[in-house]
Amino acid sequence: MTKKMQAKKAKRMQSVILGEDPAKTFTDDTLRSSTLDAAYTQLLTGWEESASLHSTYSQELANGIAEELRKLEKKKEETKRNQMQFYAKLLSERDRLFADRAKSQQKYYDECGEVEAARQKQERSSAHDRHSERIARQYEQQKNDMLNSKNNYIVSIAMANKIKSKLYESDIPELEDQFQDVQANLIARLVEILAQTQSFTLNHLASLTTKNDLILTAVNNVDIIRDQNLFITFNLRHFTPPPDWKFEVCASYYDKPNLNVEPAPKVFLQNKLSKAEAKLKEAKEIVQTKEQEANANRVRIPQEKNDEKTDKYLEGLHQVTLYKTSVALLEKELEVIRTALGDDIGAQQPHNFKSSSFSIPTTCEYCHSSIWGLAKQGKTCKQCGISVHTKCEMKMPAECTGTKPGHTHTRSSLSLSKLEAFSESKMLSPTPKTAITPSAATPSSFTTTAPPPQHEEHPTIWATVVFDFVASSPFEISVNEGTRVKVMEEDDGSGWIKIFKESTETSGLVPASYLKLDKDEDSDDETMVEPNLSMPIPGALPTQRSNRYVVALYDYEAQGDDELPLVAGERVELSGGENGGDRYGEGWWEGFNSHGRLGIFPSNYVQHI
C-alpha cells in the first residue's frame, strides 16, 4: 500500500501543490518546499520503514481512515461542483445581459429601417392626399418607437458594461477567495485525518512511537497559507478585462450616443426612472436582509468541520452577490437616465395600472385607438380609471389625478338585452377570491421591465403548460407540456411569466406563450372594464374606425340610447365598415364622439371636414 501511495504521490503531487498548468517552470526543490509535501513524504517514509509491524494495524487503516478520506473527497467534490455551478451562473447572467444588448441593438436597427421606410412613404404622399395626415402620424409614431428602442439599446449597453466590470472586478475575485477557503478546509480536514491515523498508530504500535512522533511533527507543520502562497506564486498570469461596449451607429440612420429626451421618449424614460427607483429601494432592502442572514450563518471556512454550515454560509454569500448585481444594474440604469433627464423627471404621480379585460371597444388614452377583448390586451389605472394598451403603459405621462371621472348611465331595454346576450357568451363567471402571500422577489426580477410588487392580497391563478420548455438561465424553470403550475407574477409586457411548480417546489420564469391561463380564476387586480349601458353594441363586436371626421353644424339631443348627442362645432369620427359611417342608413350616420362613445346621428346636422 505504501508503494502504491508513493507512486500516486509522485504522479499527483505536482498538480496538488502547483496546479495542473503552472505559469512558470519549477524544480523538485520547489515541490519539496511545500509543507504538505514534506509531511506526506515523512508519512510515507515512516510507513515504509514500519511495514513489517503493520499487519494488525493495516485493517484498521483500510476500514477507518480510508473511508473517511473517501467521504471527505466526495463532500469536497460536491462543494467544488457547487462553486463551479455558481461560477456558471455568473457567466450565464453576464451572457444574458450581453445577449439583451445585442437584441436591443438589432431592435434599434430594425426600427431605424422602419423610420426610413415611413419617411420615404411620407415624401411620396402629396399634401392633398386624404391619407397624408395618417401617414404623417404613422411616421411620427414610428420615429418615437425608434427612439424608445434606441434608449433601450443605450441602457442595455450600460447594464452589459456594468455586469462585465462587476464580474471581473468583484464576483470572480470573491469566488476565487471562496475556492481558496474551501481548499484550505480540505487540507485542514486532511491533516486532521492524517493526524488521527497516527494516533491509531501510537495506540496500537507503541514500538513505533519514535517514528510516529516524527510523522506527527511533519504533519502538524503543514502551513496552509504558505502552501497556498506557493501555488499562487506559480499561477500568476496577466489578465486584461474585455473593453466596454460602446454605442454603434445604425448604418441606415445616423444618430448620437446619448439618450433622446424629446417629449415622447422623455415620458418613457420618466416612467422607466420611476419604476427603477421603486425596484432599487426594494432590492436594497432585500440585500440588507440577505447580508444579515449570511452574517448570522458566518463560519470560519478553513477551520469549520460542519459541511452543512459551510454550504449554508456559501449559499448566503451567493444570494447576496446576485442581489447586489441587481442593485448595481439598477443604480447604473438610474444614473444613465438621470443624467439625460436632469431635473425634468416629470410629475412623479405614476398610474397604478392593472391588467384589464375590455368587453367593448375602449379608447386608449395614449394612442386613441381601440382596446377590445377578454385577453387582457390593456391596462386600467385603479386610481383615475384611464385605460391604455399594454404597449402604451410606459408612454403615458405619470400624471395620475387619483380620482375617477363620474359617469351617468342611461339604461334602455335594447342596450341591456344586447349586453346580456354578450355576457352569456363571453363574460367569465366570478370565482371565490382566496388571499395568498405575494411571491418572494428573485435577483433577476429587479432587472426586468416588470413593475415593483404591490403589497396586496391576490387570489391564486393557475395555468397549464402547452409546450415543453427547457430553462437556459438560472432564473428560468424547465416545464413539460400538460403540467399544472401556479402563476406568481403575470406577464407585464416583457413576454415572461413567473410560475411555481409544486412537484419540485421551485419557481422561475417561462415564456407567456407557453402557458394557457385559467380564465375562470381572474384576480382582483385584473379589472373587467364594464360597457356603458347607453352605448349600442351591434352583435357585441368592435366597430372599426375610419379616420374620417365630420363637424356638427347644430346641437342635437339624442332621442334614444343608440343615438349620439351633438354640440355645434364638435368633431365626430365616422365609423368604418360596410354599414358604418355615412353608409349606416338613409338620413343617419354613425360615428365616435371625443369620449369614444359610438352612436348614430342625423346626417343633415353635420358636414365633412
Short mmCIF file of N, CA and C in Angstrom, two decimals, residues 163-301:
data_model
loop_
_atom_site.label_atom_id
_atom_site.label_comp_id
_atom_site.label_asym_id
_atom_site.label_seq_id
_atom_site.Cartn_x
_atom_site.Cartn_y
_atom_site.Cartn_z
N ILE A 163 -22.38 44.76 -15.69
CA ILE A 163 -22.26 43.36 -15.27
C ILE A 163 -20.87 42.84 -15.61
N LYS A 164 -20.29 43.34 -16.69
CA LYS A 164 -18.94 42.91 -17.06
C LYS A 164 -17.92 43.36 -16.02
N SER A 165 -17.97 44.65 -15.67
CA SER A 165 -16.98 45.16 -14.71
C SER A 165 -17.18 44.53 -13.34
N LYS A 166 -18.44 44.33 -12.95
CA LYS A 166 -18.69 43.72 -11.64
C LYS A 166 -18.21 42.27 -11.62
N LEU A 167 -18.41 41.56 -12.73
CA LEU A 167 -17.99 40.17 -12.79
C LEU A 167 -16.48 40.03 -12.62
N TYR A 168 -15.73 40.86 -13.34
CA TYR A 168 -14.29 40.70 -13.33
C TYR A 168 -13.61 41.42 -12.17
N GLU A 169 -14.26 42.45 -11.63
CA GLU A 169 -13.63 43.20 -10.56
C GLU A 169 -14.07 42.75 -9.16
N SER A 170 -15.25 42.13 -9.09
CA SER A 170 -15.77 41.78 -7.76
C SER A 170 -16.13 40.30 -7.64
N ASP A 171 -17.02 39.83 -8.54
CA ASP A 171 -17.58 38.49 -8.37
C ASP A 171 -16.52 37.39 -8.49
N ILE A 172 -15.73 37.43 -9.56
CA ILE A 172 -14.74 36.36 -9.76
C ILE A 172 -13.66 36.38 -8.69
N PRO A 173 -13.10 37.58 -8.32
CA PRO A 173 -12.14 37.57 -7.21
C PRO A 173 -12.74 37.00 -5.92
N GLU A 174 -14.01 37.34 -5.65
CA GLU A 174 -14.63 36.83 -4.44
C GLU A 174 -14.81 35.31 -4.52
N LEU A 175 -15.17 34.82 -5.72
CA LEU A 175 -15.33 33.38 -5.89
C LEU A 175 -13.98 32.67 -5.73
N GLU A 176 -12.92 33.29 -6.22
CA GLU A 176 -11.59 32.70 -6.04
C GLU A 176 -11.22 32.63 -4.56
N ASP A 177 -11.60 33.68 -3.81
CA ASP A 177 -11.35 33.64 -2.37
C ASP A 177 -12.10 32.49 -1.71
N GLN A 178 -13.33 32.26 -2.17
CA GLN A 178 -14.11 31.15 -1.63
C GLN A 178 -13.46 29.81 -1.95
N PHE A 179 -12.98 29.69 -3.20
CA PHE A 179 -12.28 28.46 -3.56
C PHE A 179 -11.06 28.26 -2.66
N GLN A 180 -10.38 29.35 -2.38
CA GLN A 180 -9.19 29.26 -1.52
C GLN A 180 -9.57 28.78 -0.13
N ASP A 181 -10.69 29.31 0.39
CA ASP A 181 -11.14 28.90 1.72
C ASP A 181 -11.55 27.43 1.74
N VAL A 182 -12.26 27.02 0.69
CA VAL A 182 -12.69 25.62 0.62
C VAL A 182 -11.48 24.69 0.52
N GLN A 183 -10.49 25.11 -0.28
CA GLN A 183 -9.28 24.30 -0.39
C GLN A 183 -8.53 24.23 0.93
N ALA A 184 -8.56 25.35 1.67
CA ALA A 184 -7.92 25.35 2.99
C ALA A 184 -8.63 24.41 3.94
N ASN A 185 -9.96 24.38 3.85
CA ASN A 185 -10.73 23.47 4.70
C ASN A 185 -10.42 22.02 4.36
N LEU A 186 -10.28 21.76 3.05
CA LEU A 186 -9.95 20.40 2.62
C LEU A 186 -8.60 19.96 3.20
N ILE A 187 -7.60 20.84 3.10
CA ILE A 187 -6.28 20.49 3.62
C ILE A 187 -6.33 20.32 5.14
N ALA A 188 -7.09 21.23 5.80
CA ALA A 188 -7.18 21.14 7.26
C ALA A 188 -7.82 19.82 7.68
N ARG A 189 -8.90 19.43 6.95
CA ARG A 189 -9.55 18.15 7.27
C ARG A 189 -8.63 16.98 6.96
N LEU A 190 -7.88 17.09 5.87
CA LEU A 190 -6.95 16.03 5.51
C LEU A 190 -5.87 15.88 6.57
N VAL A 191 -5.37 17.02 7.03
CA VAL A 191 -4.35 16.99 8.09
C VAL A 191 -4.93 16.34 9.34
N GLU A 192 -6.17 16.65 9.66
CA GLU A 192 -6.79 16.08 10.86
C GLU A 192 -6.91 14.56 10.74
N ILE A 193 -7.30 14.10 9.53
CA ILE A 193 -7.44 12.66 9.33
C ILE A 193 -6.08 11.96 9.41
N LEU A 194 -5.09 12.60 8.80
CA LEU A 194 -3.75 12.01 8.86
C LEU A 194 -3.23 11.96 10.29
N ALA A 195 -3.52 13.02 11.04
CA ALA A 195 -3.10 13.02 12.44
C ALA A 195 -3.81 11.92 13.22
N GLN A 196 -5.10 11.72 12.91
CA GLN A 196 -5.86 10.66 13.57
C GLN A 196 -5.27 9.28 13.23
N THR A 197 -4.82 9.18 11.98
CA THR A 197 -4.18 7.92 11.58
C THR A 197 -2.99 7.59 12.47
N GLN A 198 -2.20 8.62 12.73
CA GLN A 198 -1.02 8.40 13.56
C GLN A 198 -1.38 8.18 15.02
N SER A 199 -2.50 8.73 15.45
CA SER A 199 -2.96 8.45 16.82
C SER A 199 -3.28 6.97 16.98
N PHE A 200 -3.92 6.41 15.94
CA PHE A 200 -4.17 4.97 15.96
C PHE A 200 -2.85 4.20 16.02
N THR A 201 -1.89 4.69 15.27
CA THR A 201 -0.59 4.01 15.24
C THR A 201 0.05 3.99 16.62
N LEU A 202 -0.05 5.14 17.35
CA LEU A 202 0.52 5.20 18.70
C LEU A 202 -0.17 4.22 19.64
N ASN A 203 -1.47 4.11 19.51
CA ASN A 203 -2.24 3.24 20.40
C ASN A 203 -1.94 1.77 20.13
N HIS A 204 -1.78 1.41 18.88
CA HIS A 204 -1.61 0.00 18.52
C HIS A 204 -0.15 -0.43 18.44
N LEU A 205 0.72 0.45 18.18
CA LEU A 205 2.12 0.09 17.98
C LEU A 205 3.01 1.01 18.81
N ALA A 206 3.13 0.71 20.08
CA ALA A 206 3.95 1.53 20.97
C ALA A 206 5.41 1.53 20.53
N SER A 207 5.80 0.46 19.89
CA SER A 207 7.20 0.36 19.46
C SER A 207 7.54 1.36 18.35
N LEU A 208 6.51 1.92 17.72
CA LEU A 208 6.74 2.87 16.62
C LEU A 208 6.62 4.32 17.09
N THR A 209 6.68 4.54 18.41
CA THR A 209 6.47 5.89 18.95
C THR A 209 7.44 6.90 18.37
N THR A 210 8.69 6.53 18.29
CA THR A 210 9.69 7.48 17.79
C THR A 210 9.41 7.89 16.35
N LYS A 211 9.18 6.87 15.53
CA LYS A 211 8.89 7.16 14.12
C LYS A 211 7.58 7.93 13.99
N ASN A 212 6.60 7.56 14.81
CA ASN A 212 5.30 8.21 14.75
C ASN A 212 5.40 9.69 15.14
N ASP A 213 6.26 9.99 16.14
CA ASP A 213 6.44 11.38 16.55
C ASP A 213 7.00 12.22 15.40
N LEU A 214 7.91 11.64 14.66
CA LEU A 214 8.47 12.36 13.52
C LEU A 214 7.40 12.67 12.46
N ILE A 215 6.56 11.68 12.24
CA ILE A 215 5.50 11.88 11.24
C ILE A 215 4.50 12.94 11.71
N LEU A 216 4.12 12.85 13.01
CA LEU A 216 3.18 13.84 13.55
C LEU A 216 3.74 15.25 13.46
N THR A 217 5.02 15.36 13.76
CA THR A 217 5.65 16.69 13.69
C THR A 217 5.57 17.25 12.27
N ALA A 218 5.85 16.39 11.29
CA ALA A 218 5.81 16.84 9.90
C ALA A 218 4.39 17.22 9.48
N VAL A 219 3.44 16.40 9.91
CA VAL A 219 2.04 16.69 9.55
C VAL A 219 1.57 17.98 10.19
N ASN A 220 1.89 18.15 11.48
CA ASN A 220 1.44 19.35 12.19
C ASN A 220 2.15 20.62 11.73
N ASN A 221 3.25 20.44 11.03
CA ASN A 221 3.97 21.60 10.50
C ASN A 221 3.44 22.04 9.14
N VAL A 222 2.39 21.40 8.67
CA VAL A 222 1.80 21.85 7.40
C VAL A 222 1.30 23.28 7.56
N ASP A 223 1.81 24.16 6.72
CA ASP A 223 1.45 25.58 6.75
C ASP A 223 0.54 25.86 5.54
N ILE A 224 -0.74 25.91 5.80
CA ILE A 224 -1.70 26.05 4.70
C ILE A 224 -1.47 27.34 3.92
N ILE A 225 -1.30 28.45 4.64
CA ILE A 225 -1.10 29.74 3.99
C ILE A 225 0.17 29.72 3.13
N ARG A 226 1.23 29.15 3.67
CA ARG A 226 2.50 29.08 2.92
C ARG A 226 2.32 28.27 1.64
N ASP A 227 1.63 27.12 1.76
CA ASP A 227 1.43 26.29 0.58
C ASP A 227 0.52 26.98 -0.44
N GLN A 228 -0.49 27.69 0.05
CA GLN A 228 -1.36 28.42 -0.88
C GLN A 228 -0.60 29.54 -1.58
N ASN A 229 0.26 30.23 -0.84
CA ASN A 229 1.08 31.28 -1.46
C ASN A 229 2.03 30.70 -2.51
N LEU A 230 2.52 29.49 -2.24
CA LEU A 230 3.38 28.83 -3.22
C LEU A 230 2.59 28.56 -4.50
N PHE A 231 1.37 28.08 -4.34
CA PHE A 231 0.51 27.83 -5.50
C PHE A 231 0.26 29.13 -6.27
N ILE A 232 -0.04 30.21 -5.52
CA ILE A 232 -0.32 31.50 -6.15
C ILE A 232 0.89 32.00 -6.93
N THR A 233 2.07 31.86 -6.33
CA THR A 233 3.30 32.34 -6.97
C THR A 233 3.51 31.70 -8.34
N PHE A 234 3.19 30.41 -8.45
CA PHE A 234 3.42 29.71 -9.71
C PHE A 234 2.20 29.71 -10.62
N ASN A 235 1.17 30.48 -10.29
CA ASN A 235 -0.03 30.53 -11.14
C ASN A 235 -0.48 31.96 -11.43
N LEU A 236 0.38 32.94 -11.19
CA LEU A 236 0.05 34.33 -11.53
C LEU A 236 0.13 34.51 -13.04
N ARG A 237 -0.93 35.07 -13.62
CA ARG A 237 -0.98 35.33 -15.06
C ARG A 237 -1.56 36.72 -15.30
N HIS A 238 -1.09 37.36 -16.35
CA HIS A 238 -1.60 38.69 -16.69
C HIS A 238 -3.01 38.56 -17.26
N PHE A 239 -3.89 39.43 -16.83
CA PHE A 239 -5.27 39.41 -17.31
C PHE A 239 -5.71 40.82 -17.68
N THR A 240 -6.29 40.96 -18.85
CA THR A 240 -6.83 42.25 -19.30
C THR A 240 -8.33 42.11 -19.50
N PRO A 241 -9.15 42.86 -18.76
CA PRO A 241 -10.60 42.76 -18.92
C PRO A 241 -11.03 43.15 -20.33
N PRO A 242 -12.11 42.58 -20.83
CA PRO A 242 -12.62 42.98 -22.15
C PRO A 242 -12.98 44.46 -22.15
N PRO A 243 -12.89 45.11 -23.32
CA PRO A 243 -13.24 46.54 -23.38
C PRO A 243 -14.73 46.77 -23.19
N ASP A 244 -15.10 47.99 -22.79
CA ASP A 244 -16.51 48.34 -22.60
C ASP A 244 -17.24 48.36 -23.95
N TRP A 245 -18.53 48.07 -23.88
CA TRP A 245 -19.39 48.22 -25.06
C TRP A 245 -19.59 49.70 -25.34
N LYS A 246 -19.70 50.03 -26.60
CA LYS A 246 -19.96 51.41 -27.00
C LYS A 246 -21.11 51.46 -27.98
N PHE A 247 -21.75 52.62 -28.05
CA PHE A 247 -22.88 52.82 -28.95
C PHE A 247 -22.40 52.71 -30.40
N GLU A 248 -23.07 51.89 -31.18
CA GLU A 248 -22.73 51.72 -32.58
C GLU A 248 -23.84 52.30 -33.44
N VAL A 249 -23.48 53.25 -34.27
CA VAL A 249 -24.46 53.95 -35.10
C VAL A 249 -25.03 53.00 -36.14
N CYS A 250 -26.34 53.07 -36.32
CA CYS A 250 -27.01 52.24 -37.33
C CYS A 250 -26.59 52.72 -38.72
N ALA A 251 -26.38 51.78 -39.63
CA ALA A 251 -25.92 52.14 -40.97
C ALA A 251 -26.96 52.94 -41.74
N SER A 252 -28.25 52.72 -41.42
CA SER A 252 -29.31 53.40 -42.17
C SER A 252 -29.86 54.62 -41.44
N TYR A 253 -29.37 54.90 -40.24
CA TYR A 253 -29.88 56.07 -39.51
C TYR A 253 -28.77 56.61 -38.62
N TYR A 254 -28.26 57.78 -38.95
CA TYR A 254 -27.18 58.36 -38.16
C TYR A 254 -27.74 58.97 -36.89
N ASP A 255 -27.08 58.71 -35.79
CA ASP A 255 -27.53 59.27 -34.51
C ASP A 255 -26.34 59.42 -33.58
N LYS A 256 -26.59 60.06 -32.44
CA LYS A 256 -25.53 60.31 -31.47
C LYS A 256 -25.70 59.37 -30.27
N PRO A 257 -24.60 59.07 -29.56
CA PRO A 257 -24.65 58.12 -28.42
C PRO A 257 -25.16 58.74 -27.13
N ASN A 258 -26.36 59.29 -27.16
CA ASN A 258 -26.93 59.84 -25.93
C ASN A 258 -28.42 59.55 -25.92
N LEU A 259 -28.99 59.46 -24.72
CA LEU A 259 -30.42 59.19 -24.61
C LEU A 259 -31.21 60.34 -25.21
N ASN A 260 -32.24 60.00 -25.95
CA ASN A 260 -33.09 61.03 -26.56
C ASN A 260 -34.13 61.49 -25.56
N VAL A 261 -34.25 62.79 -25.39
CA VAL A 261 -35.19 63.35 -24.41
C VAL A 261 -36.22 64.24 -25.08
N GLU A 262 -36.59 63.89 -26.32
CA GLU A 262 -37.72 64.56 -26.92
C GLU A 262 -38.98 64.19 -26.13
N PRO A 263 -40.07 64.92 -26.30
CA PRO A 263 -41.24 64.74 -25.42
C PRO A 263 -41.69 63.30 -25.24
N ALA A 264 -41.90 62.57 -26.34
CA ALA A 264 -42.41 61.20 -26.20
C ALA A 264 -41.39 60.27 -25.55
N PRO A 265 -40.15 60.22 -26.03
CA PRO A 265 -39.16 59.37 -25.35
C PRO A 265 -38.89 59.80 -23.92
N LYS A 266 -39.03 61.11 -23.64
CA LYS A 266 -38.78 61.59 -22.28
C LYS A 266 -39.80 60.98 -21.31
N VAL A 267 -41.06 60.92 -21.73
CA VAL A 267 -42.08 60.32 -20.87
C VAL A 267 -41.74 58.86 -20.59
N PHE A 268 -41.30 58.15 -21.64
CA PHE A 268 -40.91 56.75 -21.47
C PHE A 268 -39.78 56.63 -20.45
N LEU A 269 -38.78 57.53 -20.55
CA LEU A 269 -37.66 57.50 -19.61
C LEU A 269 -38.10 57.85 -18.20
N GLN A 270 -39.02 58.83 -18.08
CA GLN A 270 -39.51 59.22 -16.75
C GLN A 270 -40.22 58.06 -16.08
N ASN A 271 -41.04 57.33 -16.85
CA ASN A 271 -41.71 56.15 -16.28
C ASN A 271 -40.70 55.06 -15.94
N LYS A 272 -39.72 54.89 -16.81
CA LYS A 272 -38.68 53.89 -16.54
C LYS A 272 -37.90 54.27 -15.28
N LEU A 273 -37.66 55.57 -15.10
CA LEU A 273 -36.96 56.06 -13.91
C LEU A 273 -37.76 55.76 -12.65
N SER A 274 -39.06 56.03 -12.71
CA SER A 274 -39.91 55.81 -11.53
C SER A 274 -39.94 54.34 -11.14
N LYS A 275 -40.09 53.46 -12.13
CA LYS A 275 -40.13 52.03 -11.84
C LYS A 275 -38.79 51.53 -11.31
N ALA A 276 -37.69 52.02 -11.90
CA ALA A 276 -36.37 51.58 -11.46
C ALA A 276 -36.08 52.03 -10.04
N GLU A 277 -36.55 53.24 -9.67
CA GLU A 277 -36.34 53.72 -8.30
C GLU A 277 -37.07 52.83 -7.31
N ALA A 278 -38.30 52.44 -7.65
CA ALA A 278 -39.06 51.56 -6.75
C ALA A 278 -38.38 50.20 -6.62
N LYS A 279 -37.89 49.68 -7.75
CA LYS A 279 -37.20 48.39 -7.70
C LYS A 279 -35.91 48.48 -6.88
N LEU A 280 -35.20 49.60 -7.05
CA LEU A 280 -33.93 49.75 -6.33
C LEU A 280 -34.16 49.80 -4.82
N LYS A 281 -35.20 50.49 -4.41
CA LYS A 281 -35.49 50.57 -2.98
C LYS A 281 -35.76 49.19 -2.40
N GLU A 282 -36.57 48.42 -3.11
CA GLU A 282 -36.89 47.07 -2.63
C GLU A 282 -35.66 46.17 -2.67
N ALA A 283 -34.86 46.30 -3.74
CA ALA A 283 -33.67 45.45 -3.87
C ALA A 283 -32.68 45.72 -2.75
N LYS A 284 -32.50 46.99 -2.38
CA LYS A 284 -31.57 47.32 -1.31
C LYS A 284 -32.04 46.74 0.02
N GLU A 285 -33.35 46.76 0.25
CA GLU A 285 -33.87 46.17 1.49
C GLU A 285 -33.60 44.67 1.52
N ILE A 286 -33.77 44.02 0.38
CA ILE A 286 -33.53 42.58 0.33
C ILE A 286 -32.05 42.27 0.50
N VAL A 287 -31.18 43.11 -0.10
CA VAL A 287 -29.74 42.91 0.08
C VAL A 287 -29.36 43.00 1.54
N GLN A 288 -29.93 44.00 2.23
CA GLN A 288 -29.64 44.16 3.66
C GLN A 288 -30.08 42.93 4.45
N THR A 289 -31.28 42.43 4.11
CA THR A 289 -31.78 41.24 4.80
C THR A 289 -30.90 40.02 4.52
N LYS A 290 -30.52 39.85 3.26
CA LYS A 290 -29.69 38.70 2.88
C LYS A 290 -28.31 38.78 3.53
N GLU A 291 -27.76 39.99 3.63
CA GLU A 291 -26.46 40.14 4.29
C GLU A 291 -26.56 39.79 5.77
N GLN A 292 -27.66 40.20 6.41
CA GLN A 292 -27.85 39.86 7.82
C GLN A 292 -27.98 38.34 7.99
N GLU A 293 -28.70 37.69 7.07
CA GLU A 293 -28.84 36.24 7.15
C GLU A 293 -27.48 35.55 6.94
N ALA A 294 -26.70 36.06 5.98
CA ALA A 294 -25.39 35.47 5.73
C ALA A 294 -24.46 35.66 6.92
N ASN A 295 -24.50 36.86 7.52
CA ASN A 295 -23.65 37.12 8.69
C ASN A 295 -24.06 36.25 9.88
N ALA A 296 -25.37 35.98 9.98
CA ALA A 296 -25.83 35.13 11.08
C ALA A 296 -25.31 33.70 10.93
N ASN A 297 -25.06 33.29 9.68
CA ASN A 297 -24.56 31.93 9.43
C ASN A 297 -23.05 31.91 9.16
N ARG A 298 -22.37 33.01 9.48
CA ARG A 298 -20.94 33.12 9.17
C ARG A 298 -20.14 32.03 9.91
N VAL A 299 -19.21 31.44 9.19
CA VAL A 299 -18.30 30.45 9.78
C VAL A 299 -16.89 30.73 9.26
N ARG A 300 -15.89 30.23 9.99
CA ARG A 300 -14.51 30.30 9.51
C ARG A 300 -14.27 29.05 8.66
N ILE A 301 -14.39 29.23 7.36
CA ILE A 301 -14.39 28.08 6.46
C ILE A 301 -13.15 27.20 6.61
#
